[in-house]
Each structure stands twice: as structure tokens, then as C-alpha cells.
Coordinates of C-alpha atoms in Angstrom, one line a residue:
X1 CA -39.1 17.6 6.6
X2 CA -39.9 18.6 10.2
X3 CA -39.9 22.2 11.3
X4 CA -36.3 23.2 12.2
X5 CA -34.7 20.2 10.5
X6 CA -31.7 21.0 8.2
X7 CA -32.3 20.7 4.5
X8 CA -31.5 17.1 3.4
X9 CA -30.2 15.9 0.0
X10 CA -33.7 14.9 -1.1
X11 CA -35.1 18.4 -0.6
X12 CA -32.0 20.0 -2.1
X13 CA -32.3 17.9 -5.3
X14 CA -36.0 18.8 -5.6
X15 CA -35.2 22.5 -5.1
X16 CA -32.4 22.4 -7.8
X17 CA -34.6 20.7 -10.3
X18 CA -37.3 23.3 -10.0
X19 CA -34.7 26.1 -9.9
X20 CA -33.4 24.8 -13.2
X21 CA -36.7 24.1 -15.0
X22 CA -38.8 26.9 -13.4
X23 CA -41.7 24.7 -14.2
X24 CA -43.3 22.2 -11.7
X25 CA -44.4 19.7 -14.4
X26 CA -41.0 19.5 -16.1
X27 CA -39.1 19.4 -12.7
X28 CA -41.4 16.6 -11.5
X29 CA -40.7 14.7 -14.7
X30 CA -37.0 15.1 -14.2
X31 CA -37.2 13.8 -10.7
X32 CA -39.6 11.0 -11.7
X33 CA -42.2 11.9 -9.2
X34 CA -45.8 13.3 -9.3
X35 CA -46.2 17.1 -9.5
X36 CA -48.3 17.3 -6.3
X37 CA -45.5 15.5 -4.4
X38 CA -43.0 18.0 -5.7
X39 CA -45.2 20.9 -4.7
X40 CA -45.4 19.5 -1.1
X41 CA -41.6 19.0 -0.9
X42 CA -41.0 22.6 -2.0
X43 CA -43.7 24.0 0.4
X44 CA -42.3 22.0 3.3
X45 CA -38.8 23.3 2.5
X46 CA -40.1 26.9 2.4
X47 CA -41.9 26.4 5.7
X48 CA -38.9 25.0 7.4
X49 CA -36.6 27.8 6.1
X50 CA -39.2 30.5 6.9
X51 CA -39.0 32.1 3.4
X52 CA -40.6 31.7 0.0
X53 CA -38.1 30.3 -2.5
X54 CA -40.2 30.7 -5.6
X55 CA -42.7 33.2 -6.9
X56 CA -45.6 31.3 -8.4
X57 CA -48.5 32.2 -10.7
X58 CA -50.6 30.3 -13.1
X59 CA -48.1 31.1 -15.9
X60 CA -44.9 31.9 -14.1
X61 CA -42.4 30.3 -11.7
X62 CA -39.3 32.4 -10.7
X63 CA -36.7 32.3 -7.9
X64 CA -37.0 34.8 -5.1
X65 CA -33.9 36.4 -3.6
X66 CA -34.0 33.8 -0.9
X67 CA -34.2 31.0 -3.6
X68 CA -31.2 32.6 -5.4
X69 CA -29.2 32.5 -2.2
X70 CA -30.0 28.9 -1.7
X71 CA -28.8 27.6 -5.1
X72 CA -25.1 27.3 -4.4
X73 CA -25.7 25.8 -1.0
X74 CA -28.0 23.2 -2.4
X75 CA -25.6 22.3 -5.2
X76 CA -22.8 21.8 -2.6
X77 CA -25.0 19.6 -0.5
X78 CA -25.9 17.4 -3.5
X79 CA -22.2 17.3 -4.6
X80 CA -21.1 16.3 -1.1
X81 CA -23.7 13.5 -1.1
X82 CA -22.5 12.3 -4.5
X83 CA -18.9 12.3 -3.3
X84 CA -19.8 10.4 -0.2
X85 CA -21.6 7.7 -2.2
X86 CA -18.6 7.5 -4.5
X87 CA -16.1 7.2 -1.6
X88 CA -18.1 4.4 0.0
X89 CA -18.5 2.6 -3.4
X90 CA -14.8 3.0 -4.0
X91 CA -13.9 1.6 -0.6
X92 CA -16.2 -1.4 -1.1
X93 CA -14.7 -2.2 -4.5
X94 CA -11.1 -1.3 -3.6
X95 CA -10.9 1.5 -6.1
X96 CA -10.1 4.0 -3.4
X97 CA -8.4 3.7 0.0
X98 CA -5.1 3.7 1.9
X99 CA -2.6 0.9 1.7
X100 CA 0.5 1.0 4.0
X101 CA 3.4 -1.0 2.6
X102 CA 6.6 -1.7 4.6
X103 CA 9.9 -2.7 3.0
X104 CA 13.5 -3.2 4.1
X105 CA 15.4 -0.8 1.8
X106 CA 18.0 -1.1 -0.9
X107 CA 17.6 -4.8 -1.8
X108 CA 13.8 -4.4 -2.5
X109 CA 13.7 -0.8 -3.9
X110 CA 13.1 -1.8 -7.5
X111 CA 10.2 -4.1 -6.6
X112 CA 8.6 -1.4 -4.5
X113 CA 9.0 1.1 -7.3
X114 CA 7.5 -1.2 -9.9
X115 CA 4.5 -1.9 -7.6
X116 CA 4.0 1.7 -6.8
X117 CA 4.0 2.8 -10.4
X118 CA 1.5 0.1 -11.4
X119 CA -0.8 0.8 -8.5
X120 CA -0.9 4.5 -9.5
X121 CA -1.6 3.6 -13.1
X122 CA -4.3 1.0 -12.4
X123 CA -5.9 2.4 -9.2
X124 CA -5.4 6.2 -9.1
X125 CA -7.8 6.3 -6.1
X126 CA -5.6 4.1 -4.0
X127 CA -2.9 5.8 -2.0
X128 CA 0.1 3.6 -1.4
X129 CA 1.9 4.8 1.7
X130 CA 5.5 3.6 1.8
X131 CA 7.3 2.8 5.1
X132 CA 11.0 2.1 4.6
X133 CA 13.5 0.5 7.0
X134 CA 11.0 -2.2 8.0
X135 CA 13.2 -5.3 8.2
X136 CA 11.5 -8.6 7.9
X137 CA 10.9 -9.3 11.7
X138 CA 9.6 -5.8 12.3
X139 CA 7.5 -5.8 9.1
X140 CA 5.8 -9.1 10.0
X141 CA 5.0 -7.8 13.5
X142 CA 3.5 -4.6 12.2
X143 CA 1.4 -6.5 9.6
X144 CA 0.1 -8.8 12.3
X145 CA -0.8 -6.0 14.7
X146 CA -2.4 -3.9 12.0
X147 CA 0.2 -1.0 11.8
X148 CA 1.0 -2.0 8.2
X149 CA -1.3 -3.6 5.6
X150 CA 1.5 -5.2 3.5
X151 CA 5.2 -5.8 3.9
X152 CA 8.0 -7.0 1.5
X153 CA 10.7 -9.2 3.0
X154 CA 12.2 -12.6 3.6
X155 CA 10.8 -15.0 6.2
X156 CA 11.5 -18.6 6.9
X157 CA 8.3 -19.0 9.0
X158 CA 5.0 -17.1 8.8
X159 CA 2.1 -17.4 11.2
X160 CA -1.1 -19.0 10.1
X161 CA -3.0 -15.6 10.0
X162 CA -0.6 -14.2 7.4
X163 CA -0.9 -14.8 3.7
X164 CA 2.0 -14.3 1.3
X165 CA 3.0 -14.2 -2.4
X166 CA 6.5 -14.7 -3.8
X167 CA 7.6 -11.6 -5.8
X168 CA 11.2 -12.6 -6.4
X169 CA 14.1 -14.9 -5.5
X170 CA 17.6 -13.8 -4.5
X171 CA 20.9 -15.6 -4.5
X172 CA 23.3 -15.5 -1.6
X173 CA 26.6 -13.7 -1.9
X174 CA 29.5 -13.0 0.5
X175 CA 30.7 -9.4 0.5
X176 CA 34.4 -9.0 1.4
X177 CA 36.7 -6.0 1.3
X178 CA 38.9 -5.5 -1.7
X179 CA 42.4 -6.7 -0.7
X180 CA 40.9 -9.5 1.4
X181 CA 42.7 -12.8 0.9
X182 CA 39.6 -14.2 -0.9
X183 CA 38.7 -11.1 -2.9
X184 CA 40.2 -12.4 -6.2
X185 CA 38.0 -15.6 -6.1
X186 CA 34.7 -15.8 -7.9
X187 CA 33.2 -18.1 -5.3
X188 CA 33.9 -19.2 -1.7
X189 CA 33.0 -22.1 0.6
X190 CA 31.5 -21.3 4.0
X191 CA 34.3 -23.3 5.7
X192 CA 36.8 -20.8 4.3
X193 CA 35.1 -18.1 6.4
X194 CA 35.3 -19.7 9.8
X195 CA 37.9 -17.2 11.1
X196 CA 36.2 -14.0 9.7
X197 CA 34.4 -11.2 11.6
X198 CA 30.8 -10.9 10.4
X199 CA 28.7 -7.8 10.0
X200 CA 25.0 -8.7 10.2
X201 CA 21.6 -7.0 9.9
X202 CA 18.9 -6.9 12.5
X203 CA 17.6 -10.5 12.8
X204 CA 15.2 -12.7 14.7
X205 CA 13.6 -16.1 14.6
X206 CA 11.7 -15.2 11.4
X207 CA 14.6 -13.5 9.6
X208 CA 15.5 -15.7 6.6
X209 CA 19.0 -14.1 6.0
X210 CA 20.0 -14.3 9.7
X211 CA 18.8 -17.9 9.9
X212 CA 20.7 -18.8 6.7
X213 CA 24.0 -17.5 8.1
X214 CA 23.6 -19.5 11.2
X215 CA 22.6 -22.7 9.5
X216 CA 25.4 -22.5 6.8
X217 CA 28.0 -21.8 9.5
X218 CA 26.7 -24.7 11.6
X219 CA 26.9 -27.0 8.6
X220 CA 30.5 -25.9 8.1
X221 CA 31.4 -26.6 11.7
X222 CA 31.6 -23.2 13.3
X223 CA 29.7 -20.4 15.0
X224 CA 30.0 -17.0 13.2
X225 CA 31.9 -14.4 15.2
X226 CA 29.7 -11.2 15.1
X227 CA 31.7 -8.0 14.9
X228 CA 29.0 -5.5 14.1
X229 CA 25.2 -5.2 13.8
X230 CA 24.4 -2.8 10.9
X231 CA 21.1 -1.0 10.9
X232 CA 20.6 -1.4 7.1
X233 CA 22.2 -2.9 4.0
X234 CA 23.9 0.4 3.0
X235 CA 25.7 0.6 6.4
X236 CA 26.5 -3.1 6.3
X237 CA 28.3 -2.8 2.9
X238 CA 29.9 0.5 4.0
X239 CA 31.4 -1.4 7.0
X240 CA 32.6 -4.2 4.6
X241 CA 34.2 -1.6 2.4
X242 CA 36.0 -0.1 5.5
X243 CA 37.5 -3.5 6.2
X244 CA 35.5 -4.1 9.5
X245 CA 34.4 -7.6 8.4
X246 CA 32.6 -9.7 5.9
X247 CA 28.8 -10.0 5.3
X248 CA 26.3 -12.6 4.0
X249 CA 24.2 -10.6 1.6
X250 CA 22.2 -10.9 -1.6
X251 CA 22.6 -10.3 -5.3
X252 CA 19.9 -7.6 -5.1
X253 CA 22.0 -5.7 -2.6
X254 CA 25.0 -5.9 -5.0
X255 CA 22.8 -4.7 -7.9
X256 CA 21.4 -1.7 -5.9
X257 CA 24.4 -0.5 -3.9
X258 CA 27.6 0.7 -5.6
X259 CA 30.7 -0.1 -3.5
X260 CA 34.0 0.0 -5.3
X261 CA 35.9 -1.3 -2.4
X262 CA 33.8 -4.5 -2.1
X263 CA 34.2 -7.9 -3.8
X264 CA 31.0 -10.0 -4.2
X265 CA 31.6 -13.8 -4.0
X266 CA 29.2 -16.5 -4.8
X267 CA 28.7 -18.9 -1.9
X268 CA 29.3 -22.6 -2.8
X269 CA 27.1 -24.3 -1.9
X270 CA 24.8 -21.5 -0.9
X271 CA 21.6 -23.6 -0.8
X272 CA 18.3 -22.5 -2.3
X273 CA 17.7 -18.8 -3.2
X274 CA 15.8 -16.8 -0.7
X275 CA 12.2 -15.9 -1.5
X276 CA 11.1 -12.3 -1.3
X277 CA 7.5 -12.3 -0.2
X278 CA 4.7 -9.8 -0.1
X279 CA 2.7 -10.5 3.1
X280 CA -0.7 -9.4 4.4
X281 CA -3.3 -10.4 7.0
X282 CA -5.5 -13.2 5.9
X283 CA -8.8 -11.7 7.1
X284 CA -8.1 -8.0 6.1
X285 CA -11.4 -6.5 4.9
X286 CA -9.7 -3.6 3.2
X287 CA -10.5 -4.2 -0.5
X288 CA -7.8 -1.8 -1.6
X289 CA -5.3 -4.2 -0.1
X290 CA -6.7 -7.0 -2.1
X291 CA -6.4 -4.9 -5.3
X292 CA -2.8 -4.2 -4.6
X293 CA -2.0 -7.9 -4.0
X294 CA -3.7 -8.8 -7.3
X295 CA -1.6 -6.2 -9.0
X296 CA 1.6 -7.7 -7.4
X297 CA 0.6 -11.1 -8.6
X298 CA 0.3 -9.8 -12.2
X299 CA 3.7 -8.0 -12.0
X300 CA 5.6 -10.8 -10.4
X301 CA 4.3 -14.1 -11.8
X302 CA 5.4 -17.3 -10.1
X303 CA 8.7 -18.7 -11.3
X304 CA 7.7 -22.3 -10.5
X305 CA 4.6 -24.2 -9.4
X306 CA 5.7 -24.1 -5.8
X307 CA 5.5 -20.3 -5.6

């Protein structure tokens, strides 16, 4: 160690071994080094600090007051070094780290809760940071640009740089106010809804639910008349309850939102269920993200070979 250089971890470990053993031979053995090398390390440390750390005689080694004062500092330095190595190792293996997960809200709450509980149980060193109100288009954009690591949502199209895993499938429903002319039916055809006012969620070219509304209406020979854009599923169903219009929604919304003034009708034919996907960047080098995606795969096994 050069004159004026701060004590490094190597010197701190050597000092602590000698402070514990108070015997050069035993301390050298503990450190797996030769005794003369240990003597040089301690002497160099004393020269640099400008104070004797040990009193030495042929029969006796003892800490000086300066040595006593250095013990706690040396222990802290060694402990910080150990924590740094552990933090790096954890980041490399995915045992520690930050993972930012976006999700839309009510319809996906249960899946998010299950995943969060399992991540906490299996990877206590991984912090899962939850970002709600991230609808599918916004969630995809934020994953692509790196603001989020993962997002749960529904997409008809995903760019090539994004990977995904199906965590669930949801059936389409139509929500109508109680007292609506169709509220007593168990199912409804899209053609029966051509004259309705629709309440929709934020959409875009990648939004599966928005696309499904447009394609089903087109197949039934009409363009849906949009009355309101609701910011979230809770507000959408509240507006249905208030009689503002009807909404294309999902069985998961029905199961997560209580609305006494709403009737939930199966859409016949409604087409294939919508896939709920967990998405992430293909070349993300955050190993904690990879651990979370593996946990998701174990929690939500594929329902068919195409998943």
C-alpha cells in the first residue's frame, strides 16, 4: 500500500485476523499466507496510517490504542466489500434486483397479486415495483422504450423485439344497464347492438379489446357509435350502471368489479377468447426479469400447445 493511500479490504482483512489472533503465525495461517508477508502488510499499513497498531515482543502481540480504534472501521470495510460482492453476484444470477411491472387494473389484479406473492416467496431479494393504469398500448410502449421491464395486457400485434407468455384467457361479455331491453337475456348477438351507444377504454392499433369491438361490429354490418371514452374499467362499468351506454368487456372485469346495476351478457358469437400476455424485451440483460418470467411460466401453465 502506497503512502497516503486509503486502507483497502486486503489490508483490513489482514489487520482483523491479527487483531483476533494476536499471533502472527496463527493469523497468517487463517489468511493462508506466509508469516513474513503478513508482517510486511501490517508494517505497510502502520506506515501509511502513521501509527503503530500492535505492540510486539518475542512473546506478546497486543493492540495499541490506535489499533483498538481501527477495529470497527476495518470490520465495516470488510462487511461493505462482502455486501458489494453479494449484490453483484445477486444481480448476475437474478437473485436481487428491481423489476418494474405495468398492468391495466381491475381485470388483471388477481394475476398481479399471485405473481407478486410468488416472487416475494421465491426471490426475496427481487423488488417487484408495480405500475397500475398501464393500458395495453401504453404498457407496450413503455416496455419497448425501457420505462417498464414487464407489462400485463392484451395485444393483437407485438413487435419483433418483444417476447411474451400467455398467463390467461378471457371471454368477451357485453355489459348493459339493468332495465335495458336486453338485460334479461343470457346472451346477445352483435347485430342486436347496432343502435347502442358504446363506452370504450383507451385504445390503439395494438389494443386487442378495441380491435375486437371494431371487427365484431364490422362483421355485423355497422360502425359502433362511441358515446364515452372511459379511463379505466371501473369508470367504464360505472357509466354503464348509470345508463350512459353499453360496453364490450371481459369476464375478468365482471369477476373483479361489483356492479348491481349491470347485466353481463355473453356475446354470441364472440370469437376466440382474448389472451392476457406478460411481455418483456427480448434482449433485456436484467437477470431478475428472467427470473420473474420463469416464475410466471410456472404459475400460469399453457392451456394448449399454441400458448
